Amino acid sequence: MAQEAFTGGCQCGAVRFAVTRLGRASMCHCRMCQKAFASIGGLFVAARAFAWTRGQLKHFQSSNTVRRGFCADCGTPLTYEYEGSTDIAICAFDNPAALPPTIQLPSEHRVPWADALASLPSLSASEQELAAGRYAEIISYQHPDHDTAVWPPPRAGDANGQ
Ligand SMILES: [Zn+2]
Ligand SMILES: [Zn+2]
């Protein structure tokens, strides 16, 4: 029986992947993951069996044992590669909700306010309504959360070079 693949890719869609066997999903608070994601840390799942289905990664050797892969076109961080193993960034998957982290890796660099994020106040209903109006006018150039045969799609104006 064919196993369903967990697909994903970078923000621009130049790099896409399909994982057929997953390992542990984790949250890493180390300073290197903070820098690599420019965020509070790195969320990764081990990819035990997978294929790159579009494009190629560029790599940064972040230490003597680890290199990190990213899309050279849009900059999305995608992999943590070490000792022949590859972890892939959870939120680069088309459905990150299906990949909950099960462990966090401690670090003295953990930002102290990380735990408070989930309980921060949200926008009021009227503010949300205002924001929704603005979002409705935005045209996204982000790759959709599924595989595509052709990407990017032709845009209006491309034909005459605008
Ligand atoms: Zn990209
Ligand atoms: Zn880390």
Short mmCIF file of N, CA and C in Angstrom, two decimals, residues 3-91:
data_model
loop_
_atom_site.label_atom_id
_atom_site.label_comp_id
_atom_site.label_asym_id
_atom_site.label_seq_id
_atom_site.Cartn_x
_atom_site.Cartn_y
_atom_site.Cartn_z
N GLN A 3 2.18 4.74 0.81
CA GLN A 3 2.01 5.63 1.96
C GLN A 3 1.81 7.06 1.48
N GLU A 4 0.89 7.73 2.11
CA GLU A 4 0.65 9.12 1.72
C GLU A 4 1.84 9.98 2.11
N ALA A 5 2.25 10.84 1.21
CA ALA A 5 3.41 11.69 1.47
C ALA A 5 3.00 12.97 2.18
N PHE A 6 3.88 13.41 3.06
CA PHE A 6 3.72 14.72 3.67
C PHE A 6 4.51 15.70 2.80
N THR A 7 3.81 16.58 2.10
CA THR A 7 4.46 17.47 1.15
C THR A 7 4.66 18.86 1.76
N GLY A 8 5.53 19.61 1.12
CA GLY A 8 5.77 20.97 1.56
C GLY A 8 6.80 21.64 0.68
N GLY A 9 7.21 22.83 1.10
CA GLY A 9 8.21 23.55 0.32
C GLY A 9 8.43 24.93 0.88
N CYS A 10 9.23 25.69 0.16
CA CYS A 10 9.57 27.04 0.60
C CYS A 10 8.45 28.02 0.27
N GLN A 11 8.60 29.25 0.69
CA GLN A 11 7.53 30.24 0.48
C GLN A 11 7.30 30.52 -1.00
N CYS A 12 8.36 30.58 -1.79
CA CYS A 12 8.17 30.94 -3.21
C CYS A 12 7.82 29.74 -4.08
N GLY A 13 8.07 28.51 -3.59
CA GLY A 13 7.71 27.32 -4.36
C GLY A 13 8.81 26.80 -5.26
N ALA A 14 9.98 27.42 -5.23
CA ALA A 14 11.10 26.94 -6.06
C ALA A 14 11.62 25.59 -5.56
N VAL A 15 11.45 25.35 -4.25
CA VAL A 15 11.89 24.08 -3.66
C VAL A 15 10.68 23.39 -3.03
N ARG A 16 10.47 22.11 -3.41
CA ARG A 16 9.35 21.34 -2.86
C ARG A 16 9.87 19.96 -2.45
N PHE A 17 9.20 19.36 -1.47
CA PHE A 17 9.63 18.04 -0.98
C PHE A 17 8.42 17.17 -0.66
N ALA A 18 8.69 15.88 -0.56
CA ALA A 18 7.66 14.92 -0.15
C ALA A 18 8.31 13.92 0.80
N VAL A 19 7.76 13.81 2.01
CA VAL A 19 8.31 12.91 3.02
C VAL A 19 7.36 11.72 3.19
N THR A 20 7.89 10.51 3.10
CA THR A 20 7.05 9.32 3.25
C THR A 20 7.26 8.62 4.59
N ARG A 21 8.34 8.96 5.30
CA ARG A 21 8.54 8.38 6.63
C ARG A 21 9.10 9.46 7.55
N LEU A 22 8.35 9.72 8.61
CA LEU A 22 8.70 10.79 9.55
C LEU A 22 9.29 10.23 10.83
N GLY A 23 10.18 11.01 11.44
CA GLY A 23 10.71 10.68 12.77
C GLY A 23 10.17 11.67 13.79
N ARG A 24 10.99 11.95 14.79
CA ARG A 24 10.58 12.81 15.90
C ARG A 24 10.42 14.27 15.47
N ALA A 25 9.40 14.90 16.00
CA ALA A 25 9.18 16.33 15.76
C ALA A 25 9.56 17.08 17.03
N SER A 26 10.34 18.16 16.87
CA SER A 26 10.85 18.85 18.05
C SER A 26 10.91 20.36 17.86
N MET A 27 11.01 21.03 19.02
CA MET A 27 11.23 22.47 19.04
C MET A 27 12.61 22.70 19.65
N CYS A 28 13.48 23.42 18.93
CA CYS A 28 14.82 23.69 19.45
C CYS A 28 14.97 25.17 19.77
N HIS A 29 15.40 25.45 20.99
CA HIS A 29 15.54 26.83 21.46
C HIS A 29 16.97 27.35 21.36
N CYS A 30 17.86 26.62 20.69
CA CYS A 30 19.26 27.05 20.68
C CYS A 30 19.46 28.32 19.86
N ARG A 31 20.56 29.00 20.12
CA ARG A 31 20.83 30.29 19.47
C ARG A 31 21.00 30.13 17.96
N MET A 32 21.51 28.99 17.53
CA MET A 32 21.68 28.78 16.09
C MET A 32 20.33 28.65 15.39
N CYS A 33 19.39 27.94 16.01
CA CYS A 33 18.06 27.83 15.40
C CYS A 33 17.35 29.19 15.44
N GLN A 34 17.57 29.95 16.50
CA GLN A 34 16.99 31.30 16.54
C GLN A 34 17.48 32.14 15.36
N LYS A 35 18.77 32.07 15.09
CA LYS A 35 19.32 32.87 14.00
C LYS A 35 18.87 32.31 12.64
N ALA A 36 18.88 30.99 12.50
CA ALA A 36 18.53 30.38 11.22
C ALA A 36 17.09 30.70 10.82
N PHE A 37 16.19 30.79 11.83
CA PHE A 37 14.79 31.09 11.55
C PHE A 37 14.46 32.57 11.79
N ALA A 38 15.41 33.30 12.38
CA ALA A 38 15.14 34.68 12.81
C ALA A 38 13.85 34.70 13.62
N SER A 39 13.76 33.77 14.55
CA SER A 39 12.54 33.59 15.35
C SER A 39 12.93 33.01 16.71
N ILE A 40 11.96 32.54 17.47
CA ILE A 40 12.27 32.08 18.82
C ILE A 40 13.00 30.74 18.82
N GLY A 41 13.09 30.09 17.66
CA GLY A 41 13.80 28.83 17.60
C GLY A 41 13.44 28.06 16.34
N GLY A 42 13.80 26.81 16.33
CA GLY A 42 13.56 25.98 15.15
C GLY A 42 12.59 24.85 15.45
N LEU A 43 11.63 24.65 14.56
CA LEU A 43 10.70 23.53 14.66
C LEU A 43 11.02 22.56 13.53
N PHE A 44 11.44 21.35 13.90
CA PHE A 44 11.88 20.38 12.89
C PHE A 44 11.24 19.02 13.11
N VAL A 45 11.07 18.29 12.02
CA VAL A 45 10.70 16.88 12.11
C VAL A 45 11.73 16.09 11.31
N ALA A 46 12.14 14.96 11.86
CA ALA A 46 13.11 14.12 11.16
C ALA A 46 12.45 13.52 9.92
N ALA A 47 13.14 13.61 8.80
CA ALA A 47 12.65 13.03 7.55
C ALA A 47 13.45 11.76 7.28
N ARG A 48 12.83 10.61 7.56
CA ARG A 48 13.55 9.33 7.42
C ARG A 48 13.56 8.84 5.97
N ALA A 49 12.51 9.17 5.22
CA ALA A 49 12.45 8.83 3.79
C ALA A 49 11.75 9.98 3.09
N PHE A 50 12.44 10.55 2.12
CA PHE A 50 11.86 11.74 1.48
C PHE A 50 12.54 11.99 0.14
N ALA A 51 11.95 12.88 -0.64
CA ALA A 51 12.52 13.27 -1.93
C ALA A 51 12.31 14.76 -2.13
N TRP A 52 13.27 15.40 -2.77
CA TRP A 52 13.07 16.77 -3.23
C TRP A 52 12.35 16.67 -4.57
N THR A 53 11.18 17.23 -4.65
CA THR A 53 10.36 17.07 -5.86
C THR A 53 10.45 18.27 -6.80
N ARG A 54 11.03 19.35 -6.32
CA ARG A 54 11.28 20.50 -7.20
C ARG A 54 12.45 21.31 -6.64
N GLY A 55 13.34 21.72 -7.53
CA GLY A 55 14.39 22.66 -7.16
C GLY A 55 15.48 22.06 -6.29
N GLN A 56 16.38 22.93 -5.87
CA GLN A 56 17.52 22.51 -5.06
C GLN A 56 17.75 23.49 -3.93
N LEU A 57 18.26 22.96 -2.84
CA LEU A 57 18.59 23.81 -1.69
C LEU A 57 19.95 24.46 -1.89
N LYS A 58 20.15 25.57 -1.23
CA LYS A 58 21.47 26.09 -0.99
C LYS A 58 21.76 25.81 0.48
N HIS A 59 23.05 25.70 0.85
CA HIS A 59 23.37 25.33 2.23
C HIS A 59 24.28 26.35 2.90
N PHE A 60 24.10 26.44 4.21
CA PHE A 60 25.04 27.17 5.05
C PHE A 60 25.58 26.19 6.09
N GLN A 61 26.89 26.03 6.14
CA GLN A 61 27.52 25.17 7.13
C GLN A 61 27.56 25.94 8.43
N SER A 62 26.64 25.61 9.36
CA SER A 62 26.53 26.42 10.57
C SER A 62 27.46 25.96 11.69
N SER A 63 28.04 24.77 11.54
CA SER A 63 29.04 24.29 12.50
C SER A 63 29.86 23.21 11.81
N ASN A 64 30.80 22.63 12.54
CA ASN A 64 31.62 21.59 11.91
C ASN A 64 30.82 20.31 11.65
N THR A 65 29.64 20.17 12.28
CA THR A 65 28.87 18.94 12.08
C THR A 65 27.51 19.16 11.41
N VAL A 66 27.07 20.39 11.30
CA VAL A 66 25.70 20.64 10.81
C VAL A 66 25.72 21.62 9.65
N ARG A 67 24.90 21.31 8.64
CA ARG A 67 24.64 22.31 7.61
C ARG A 67 23.13 22.51 7.52
N ARG A 68 22.75 23.72 7.15
CA ARG A 68 21.33 24.09 7.09
C ARG A 68 20.99 24.48 5.66
N GLY A 69 19.90 23.87 5.16
CA GLY A 69 19.48 24.12 3.78
C GLY A 69 18.38 25.16 3.74
N PHE A 70 18.39 25.97 2.69
CA PHE A 70 17.36 26.99 2.53
C PHE A 70 17.13 27.24 1.05
N CYS A 71 16.03 27.91 0.73
CA CYS A 71 15.76 28.27 -0.66
C CYS A 71 16.56 29.52 -1.00
N ALA A 72 17.37 29.43 -2.03
CA ALA A 72 18.20 30.57 -2.42
C ALA A 72 17.36 31.68 -3.05
N ASP A 73 16.16 31.35 -3.51
CA ASP A 73 15.32 32.37 -4.15
C ASP A 73 14.53 33.20 -3.14
N CYS A 74 13.99 32.55 -2.10
CA CYS A 74 13.14 33.29 -1.16
C CYS A 74 13.67 33.28 0.27
N GLY A 75 14.67 32.45 0.55
CA GLY A 75 15.30 32.47 1.87
C GLY A 75 14.65 31.60 2.93
N THR A 76 13.60 30.88 2.59
CA THR A 76 12.94 30.04 3.60
C THR A 76 13.90 28.98 4.15
N PRO A 77 14.10 28.93 5.48
CA PRO A 77 14.91 27.86 6.06
C PRO A 77 14.17 26.53 5.95
N LEU A 78 14.87 25.48 5.51
CA LEU A 78 14.17 24.22 5.26
C LEU A 78 14.76 23.00 5.96
N THR A 79 16.10 22.93 6.09
CA THR A 79 16.65 21.69 6.67
C THR A 79 17.72 21.95 7.73
N TYR A 80 17.89 20.90 8.53
CA TYR A 80 18.99 20.78 9.49
C TYR A 80 19.59 19.42 9.17
N GLU A 81 20.82 19.42 8.66
CA GLU A 81 21.41 18.17 8.16
C GLU A 81 22.67 17.83 8.96
N TYR A 82 22.71 16.62 9.48
CA TYR A 82 23.84 16.20 10.33
C TYR A 82 24.02 14.70 10.24
N GLU A 83 25.24 14.26 10.20
CA GLU A 83 25.59 12.83 10.23
C GLU A 83 24.71 12.00 9.30
N GLY A 84 24.45 12.51 8.10
CA GLY A 84 23.66 11.75 7.14
C GLY A 84 22.16 11.81 7.36
N SER A 85 21.71 12.53 8.40
CA SER A 85 20.28 12.66 8.66
C SER A 85 19.79 14.03 8.23
N THR A 86 18.52 14.10 7.91
CA THR A 86 17.93 15.39 7.54
C THR A 86 16.66 15.63 8.33
N ASP A 87 16.59 16.76 8.99
CA ASP A 87 15.36 17.24 9.61
C ASP A 87 14.81 18.34 8.73
N ILE A 88 13.48 18.41 8.60
CA ILE A 88 12.85 19.44 7.78
C ILE A 88 11.98 20.33 8.65
N ALA A 89 11.99 21.62 8.35
CA ALA A 89 11.24 22.60 9.14
C ALA A 89 9.74 22.31 9.08
N ILE A 90 9.13 22.16 10.26
CA ILE A 90 7.73 21.74 10.35
C ILE A 90 6.80 22.72 9.63
N CYS A 91 7.02 24.00 9.81
CA CYS A 91 6.08 24.96 9.24
C CYS A 91 6.27 25.17 7.74
#
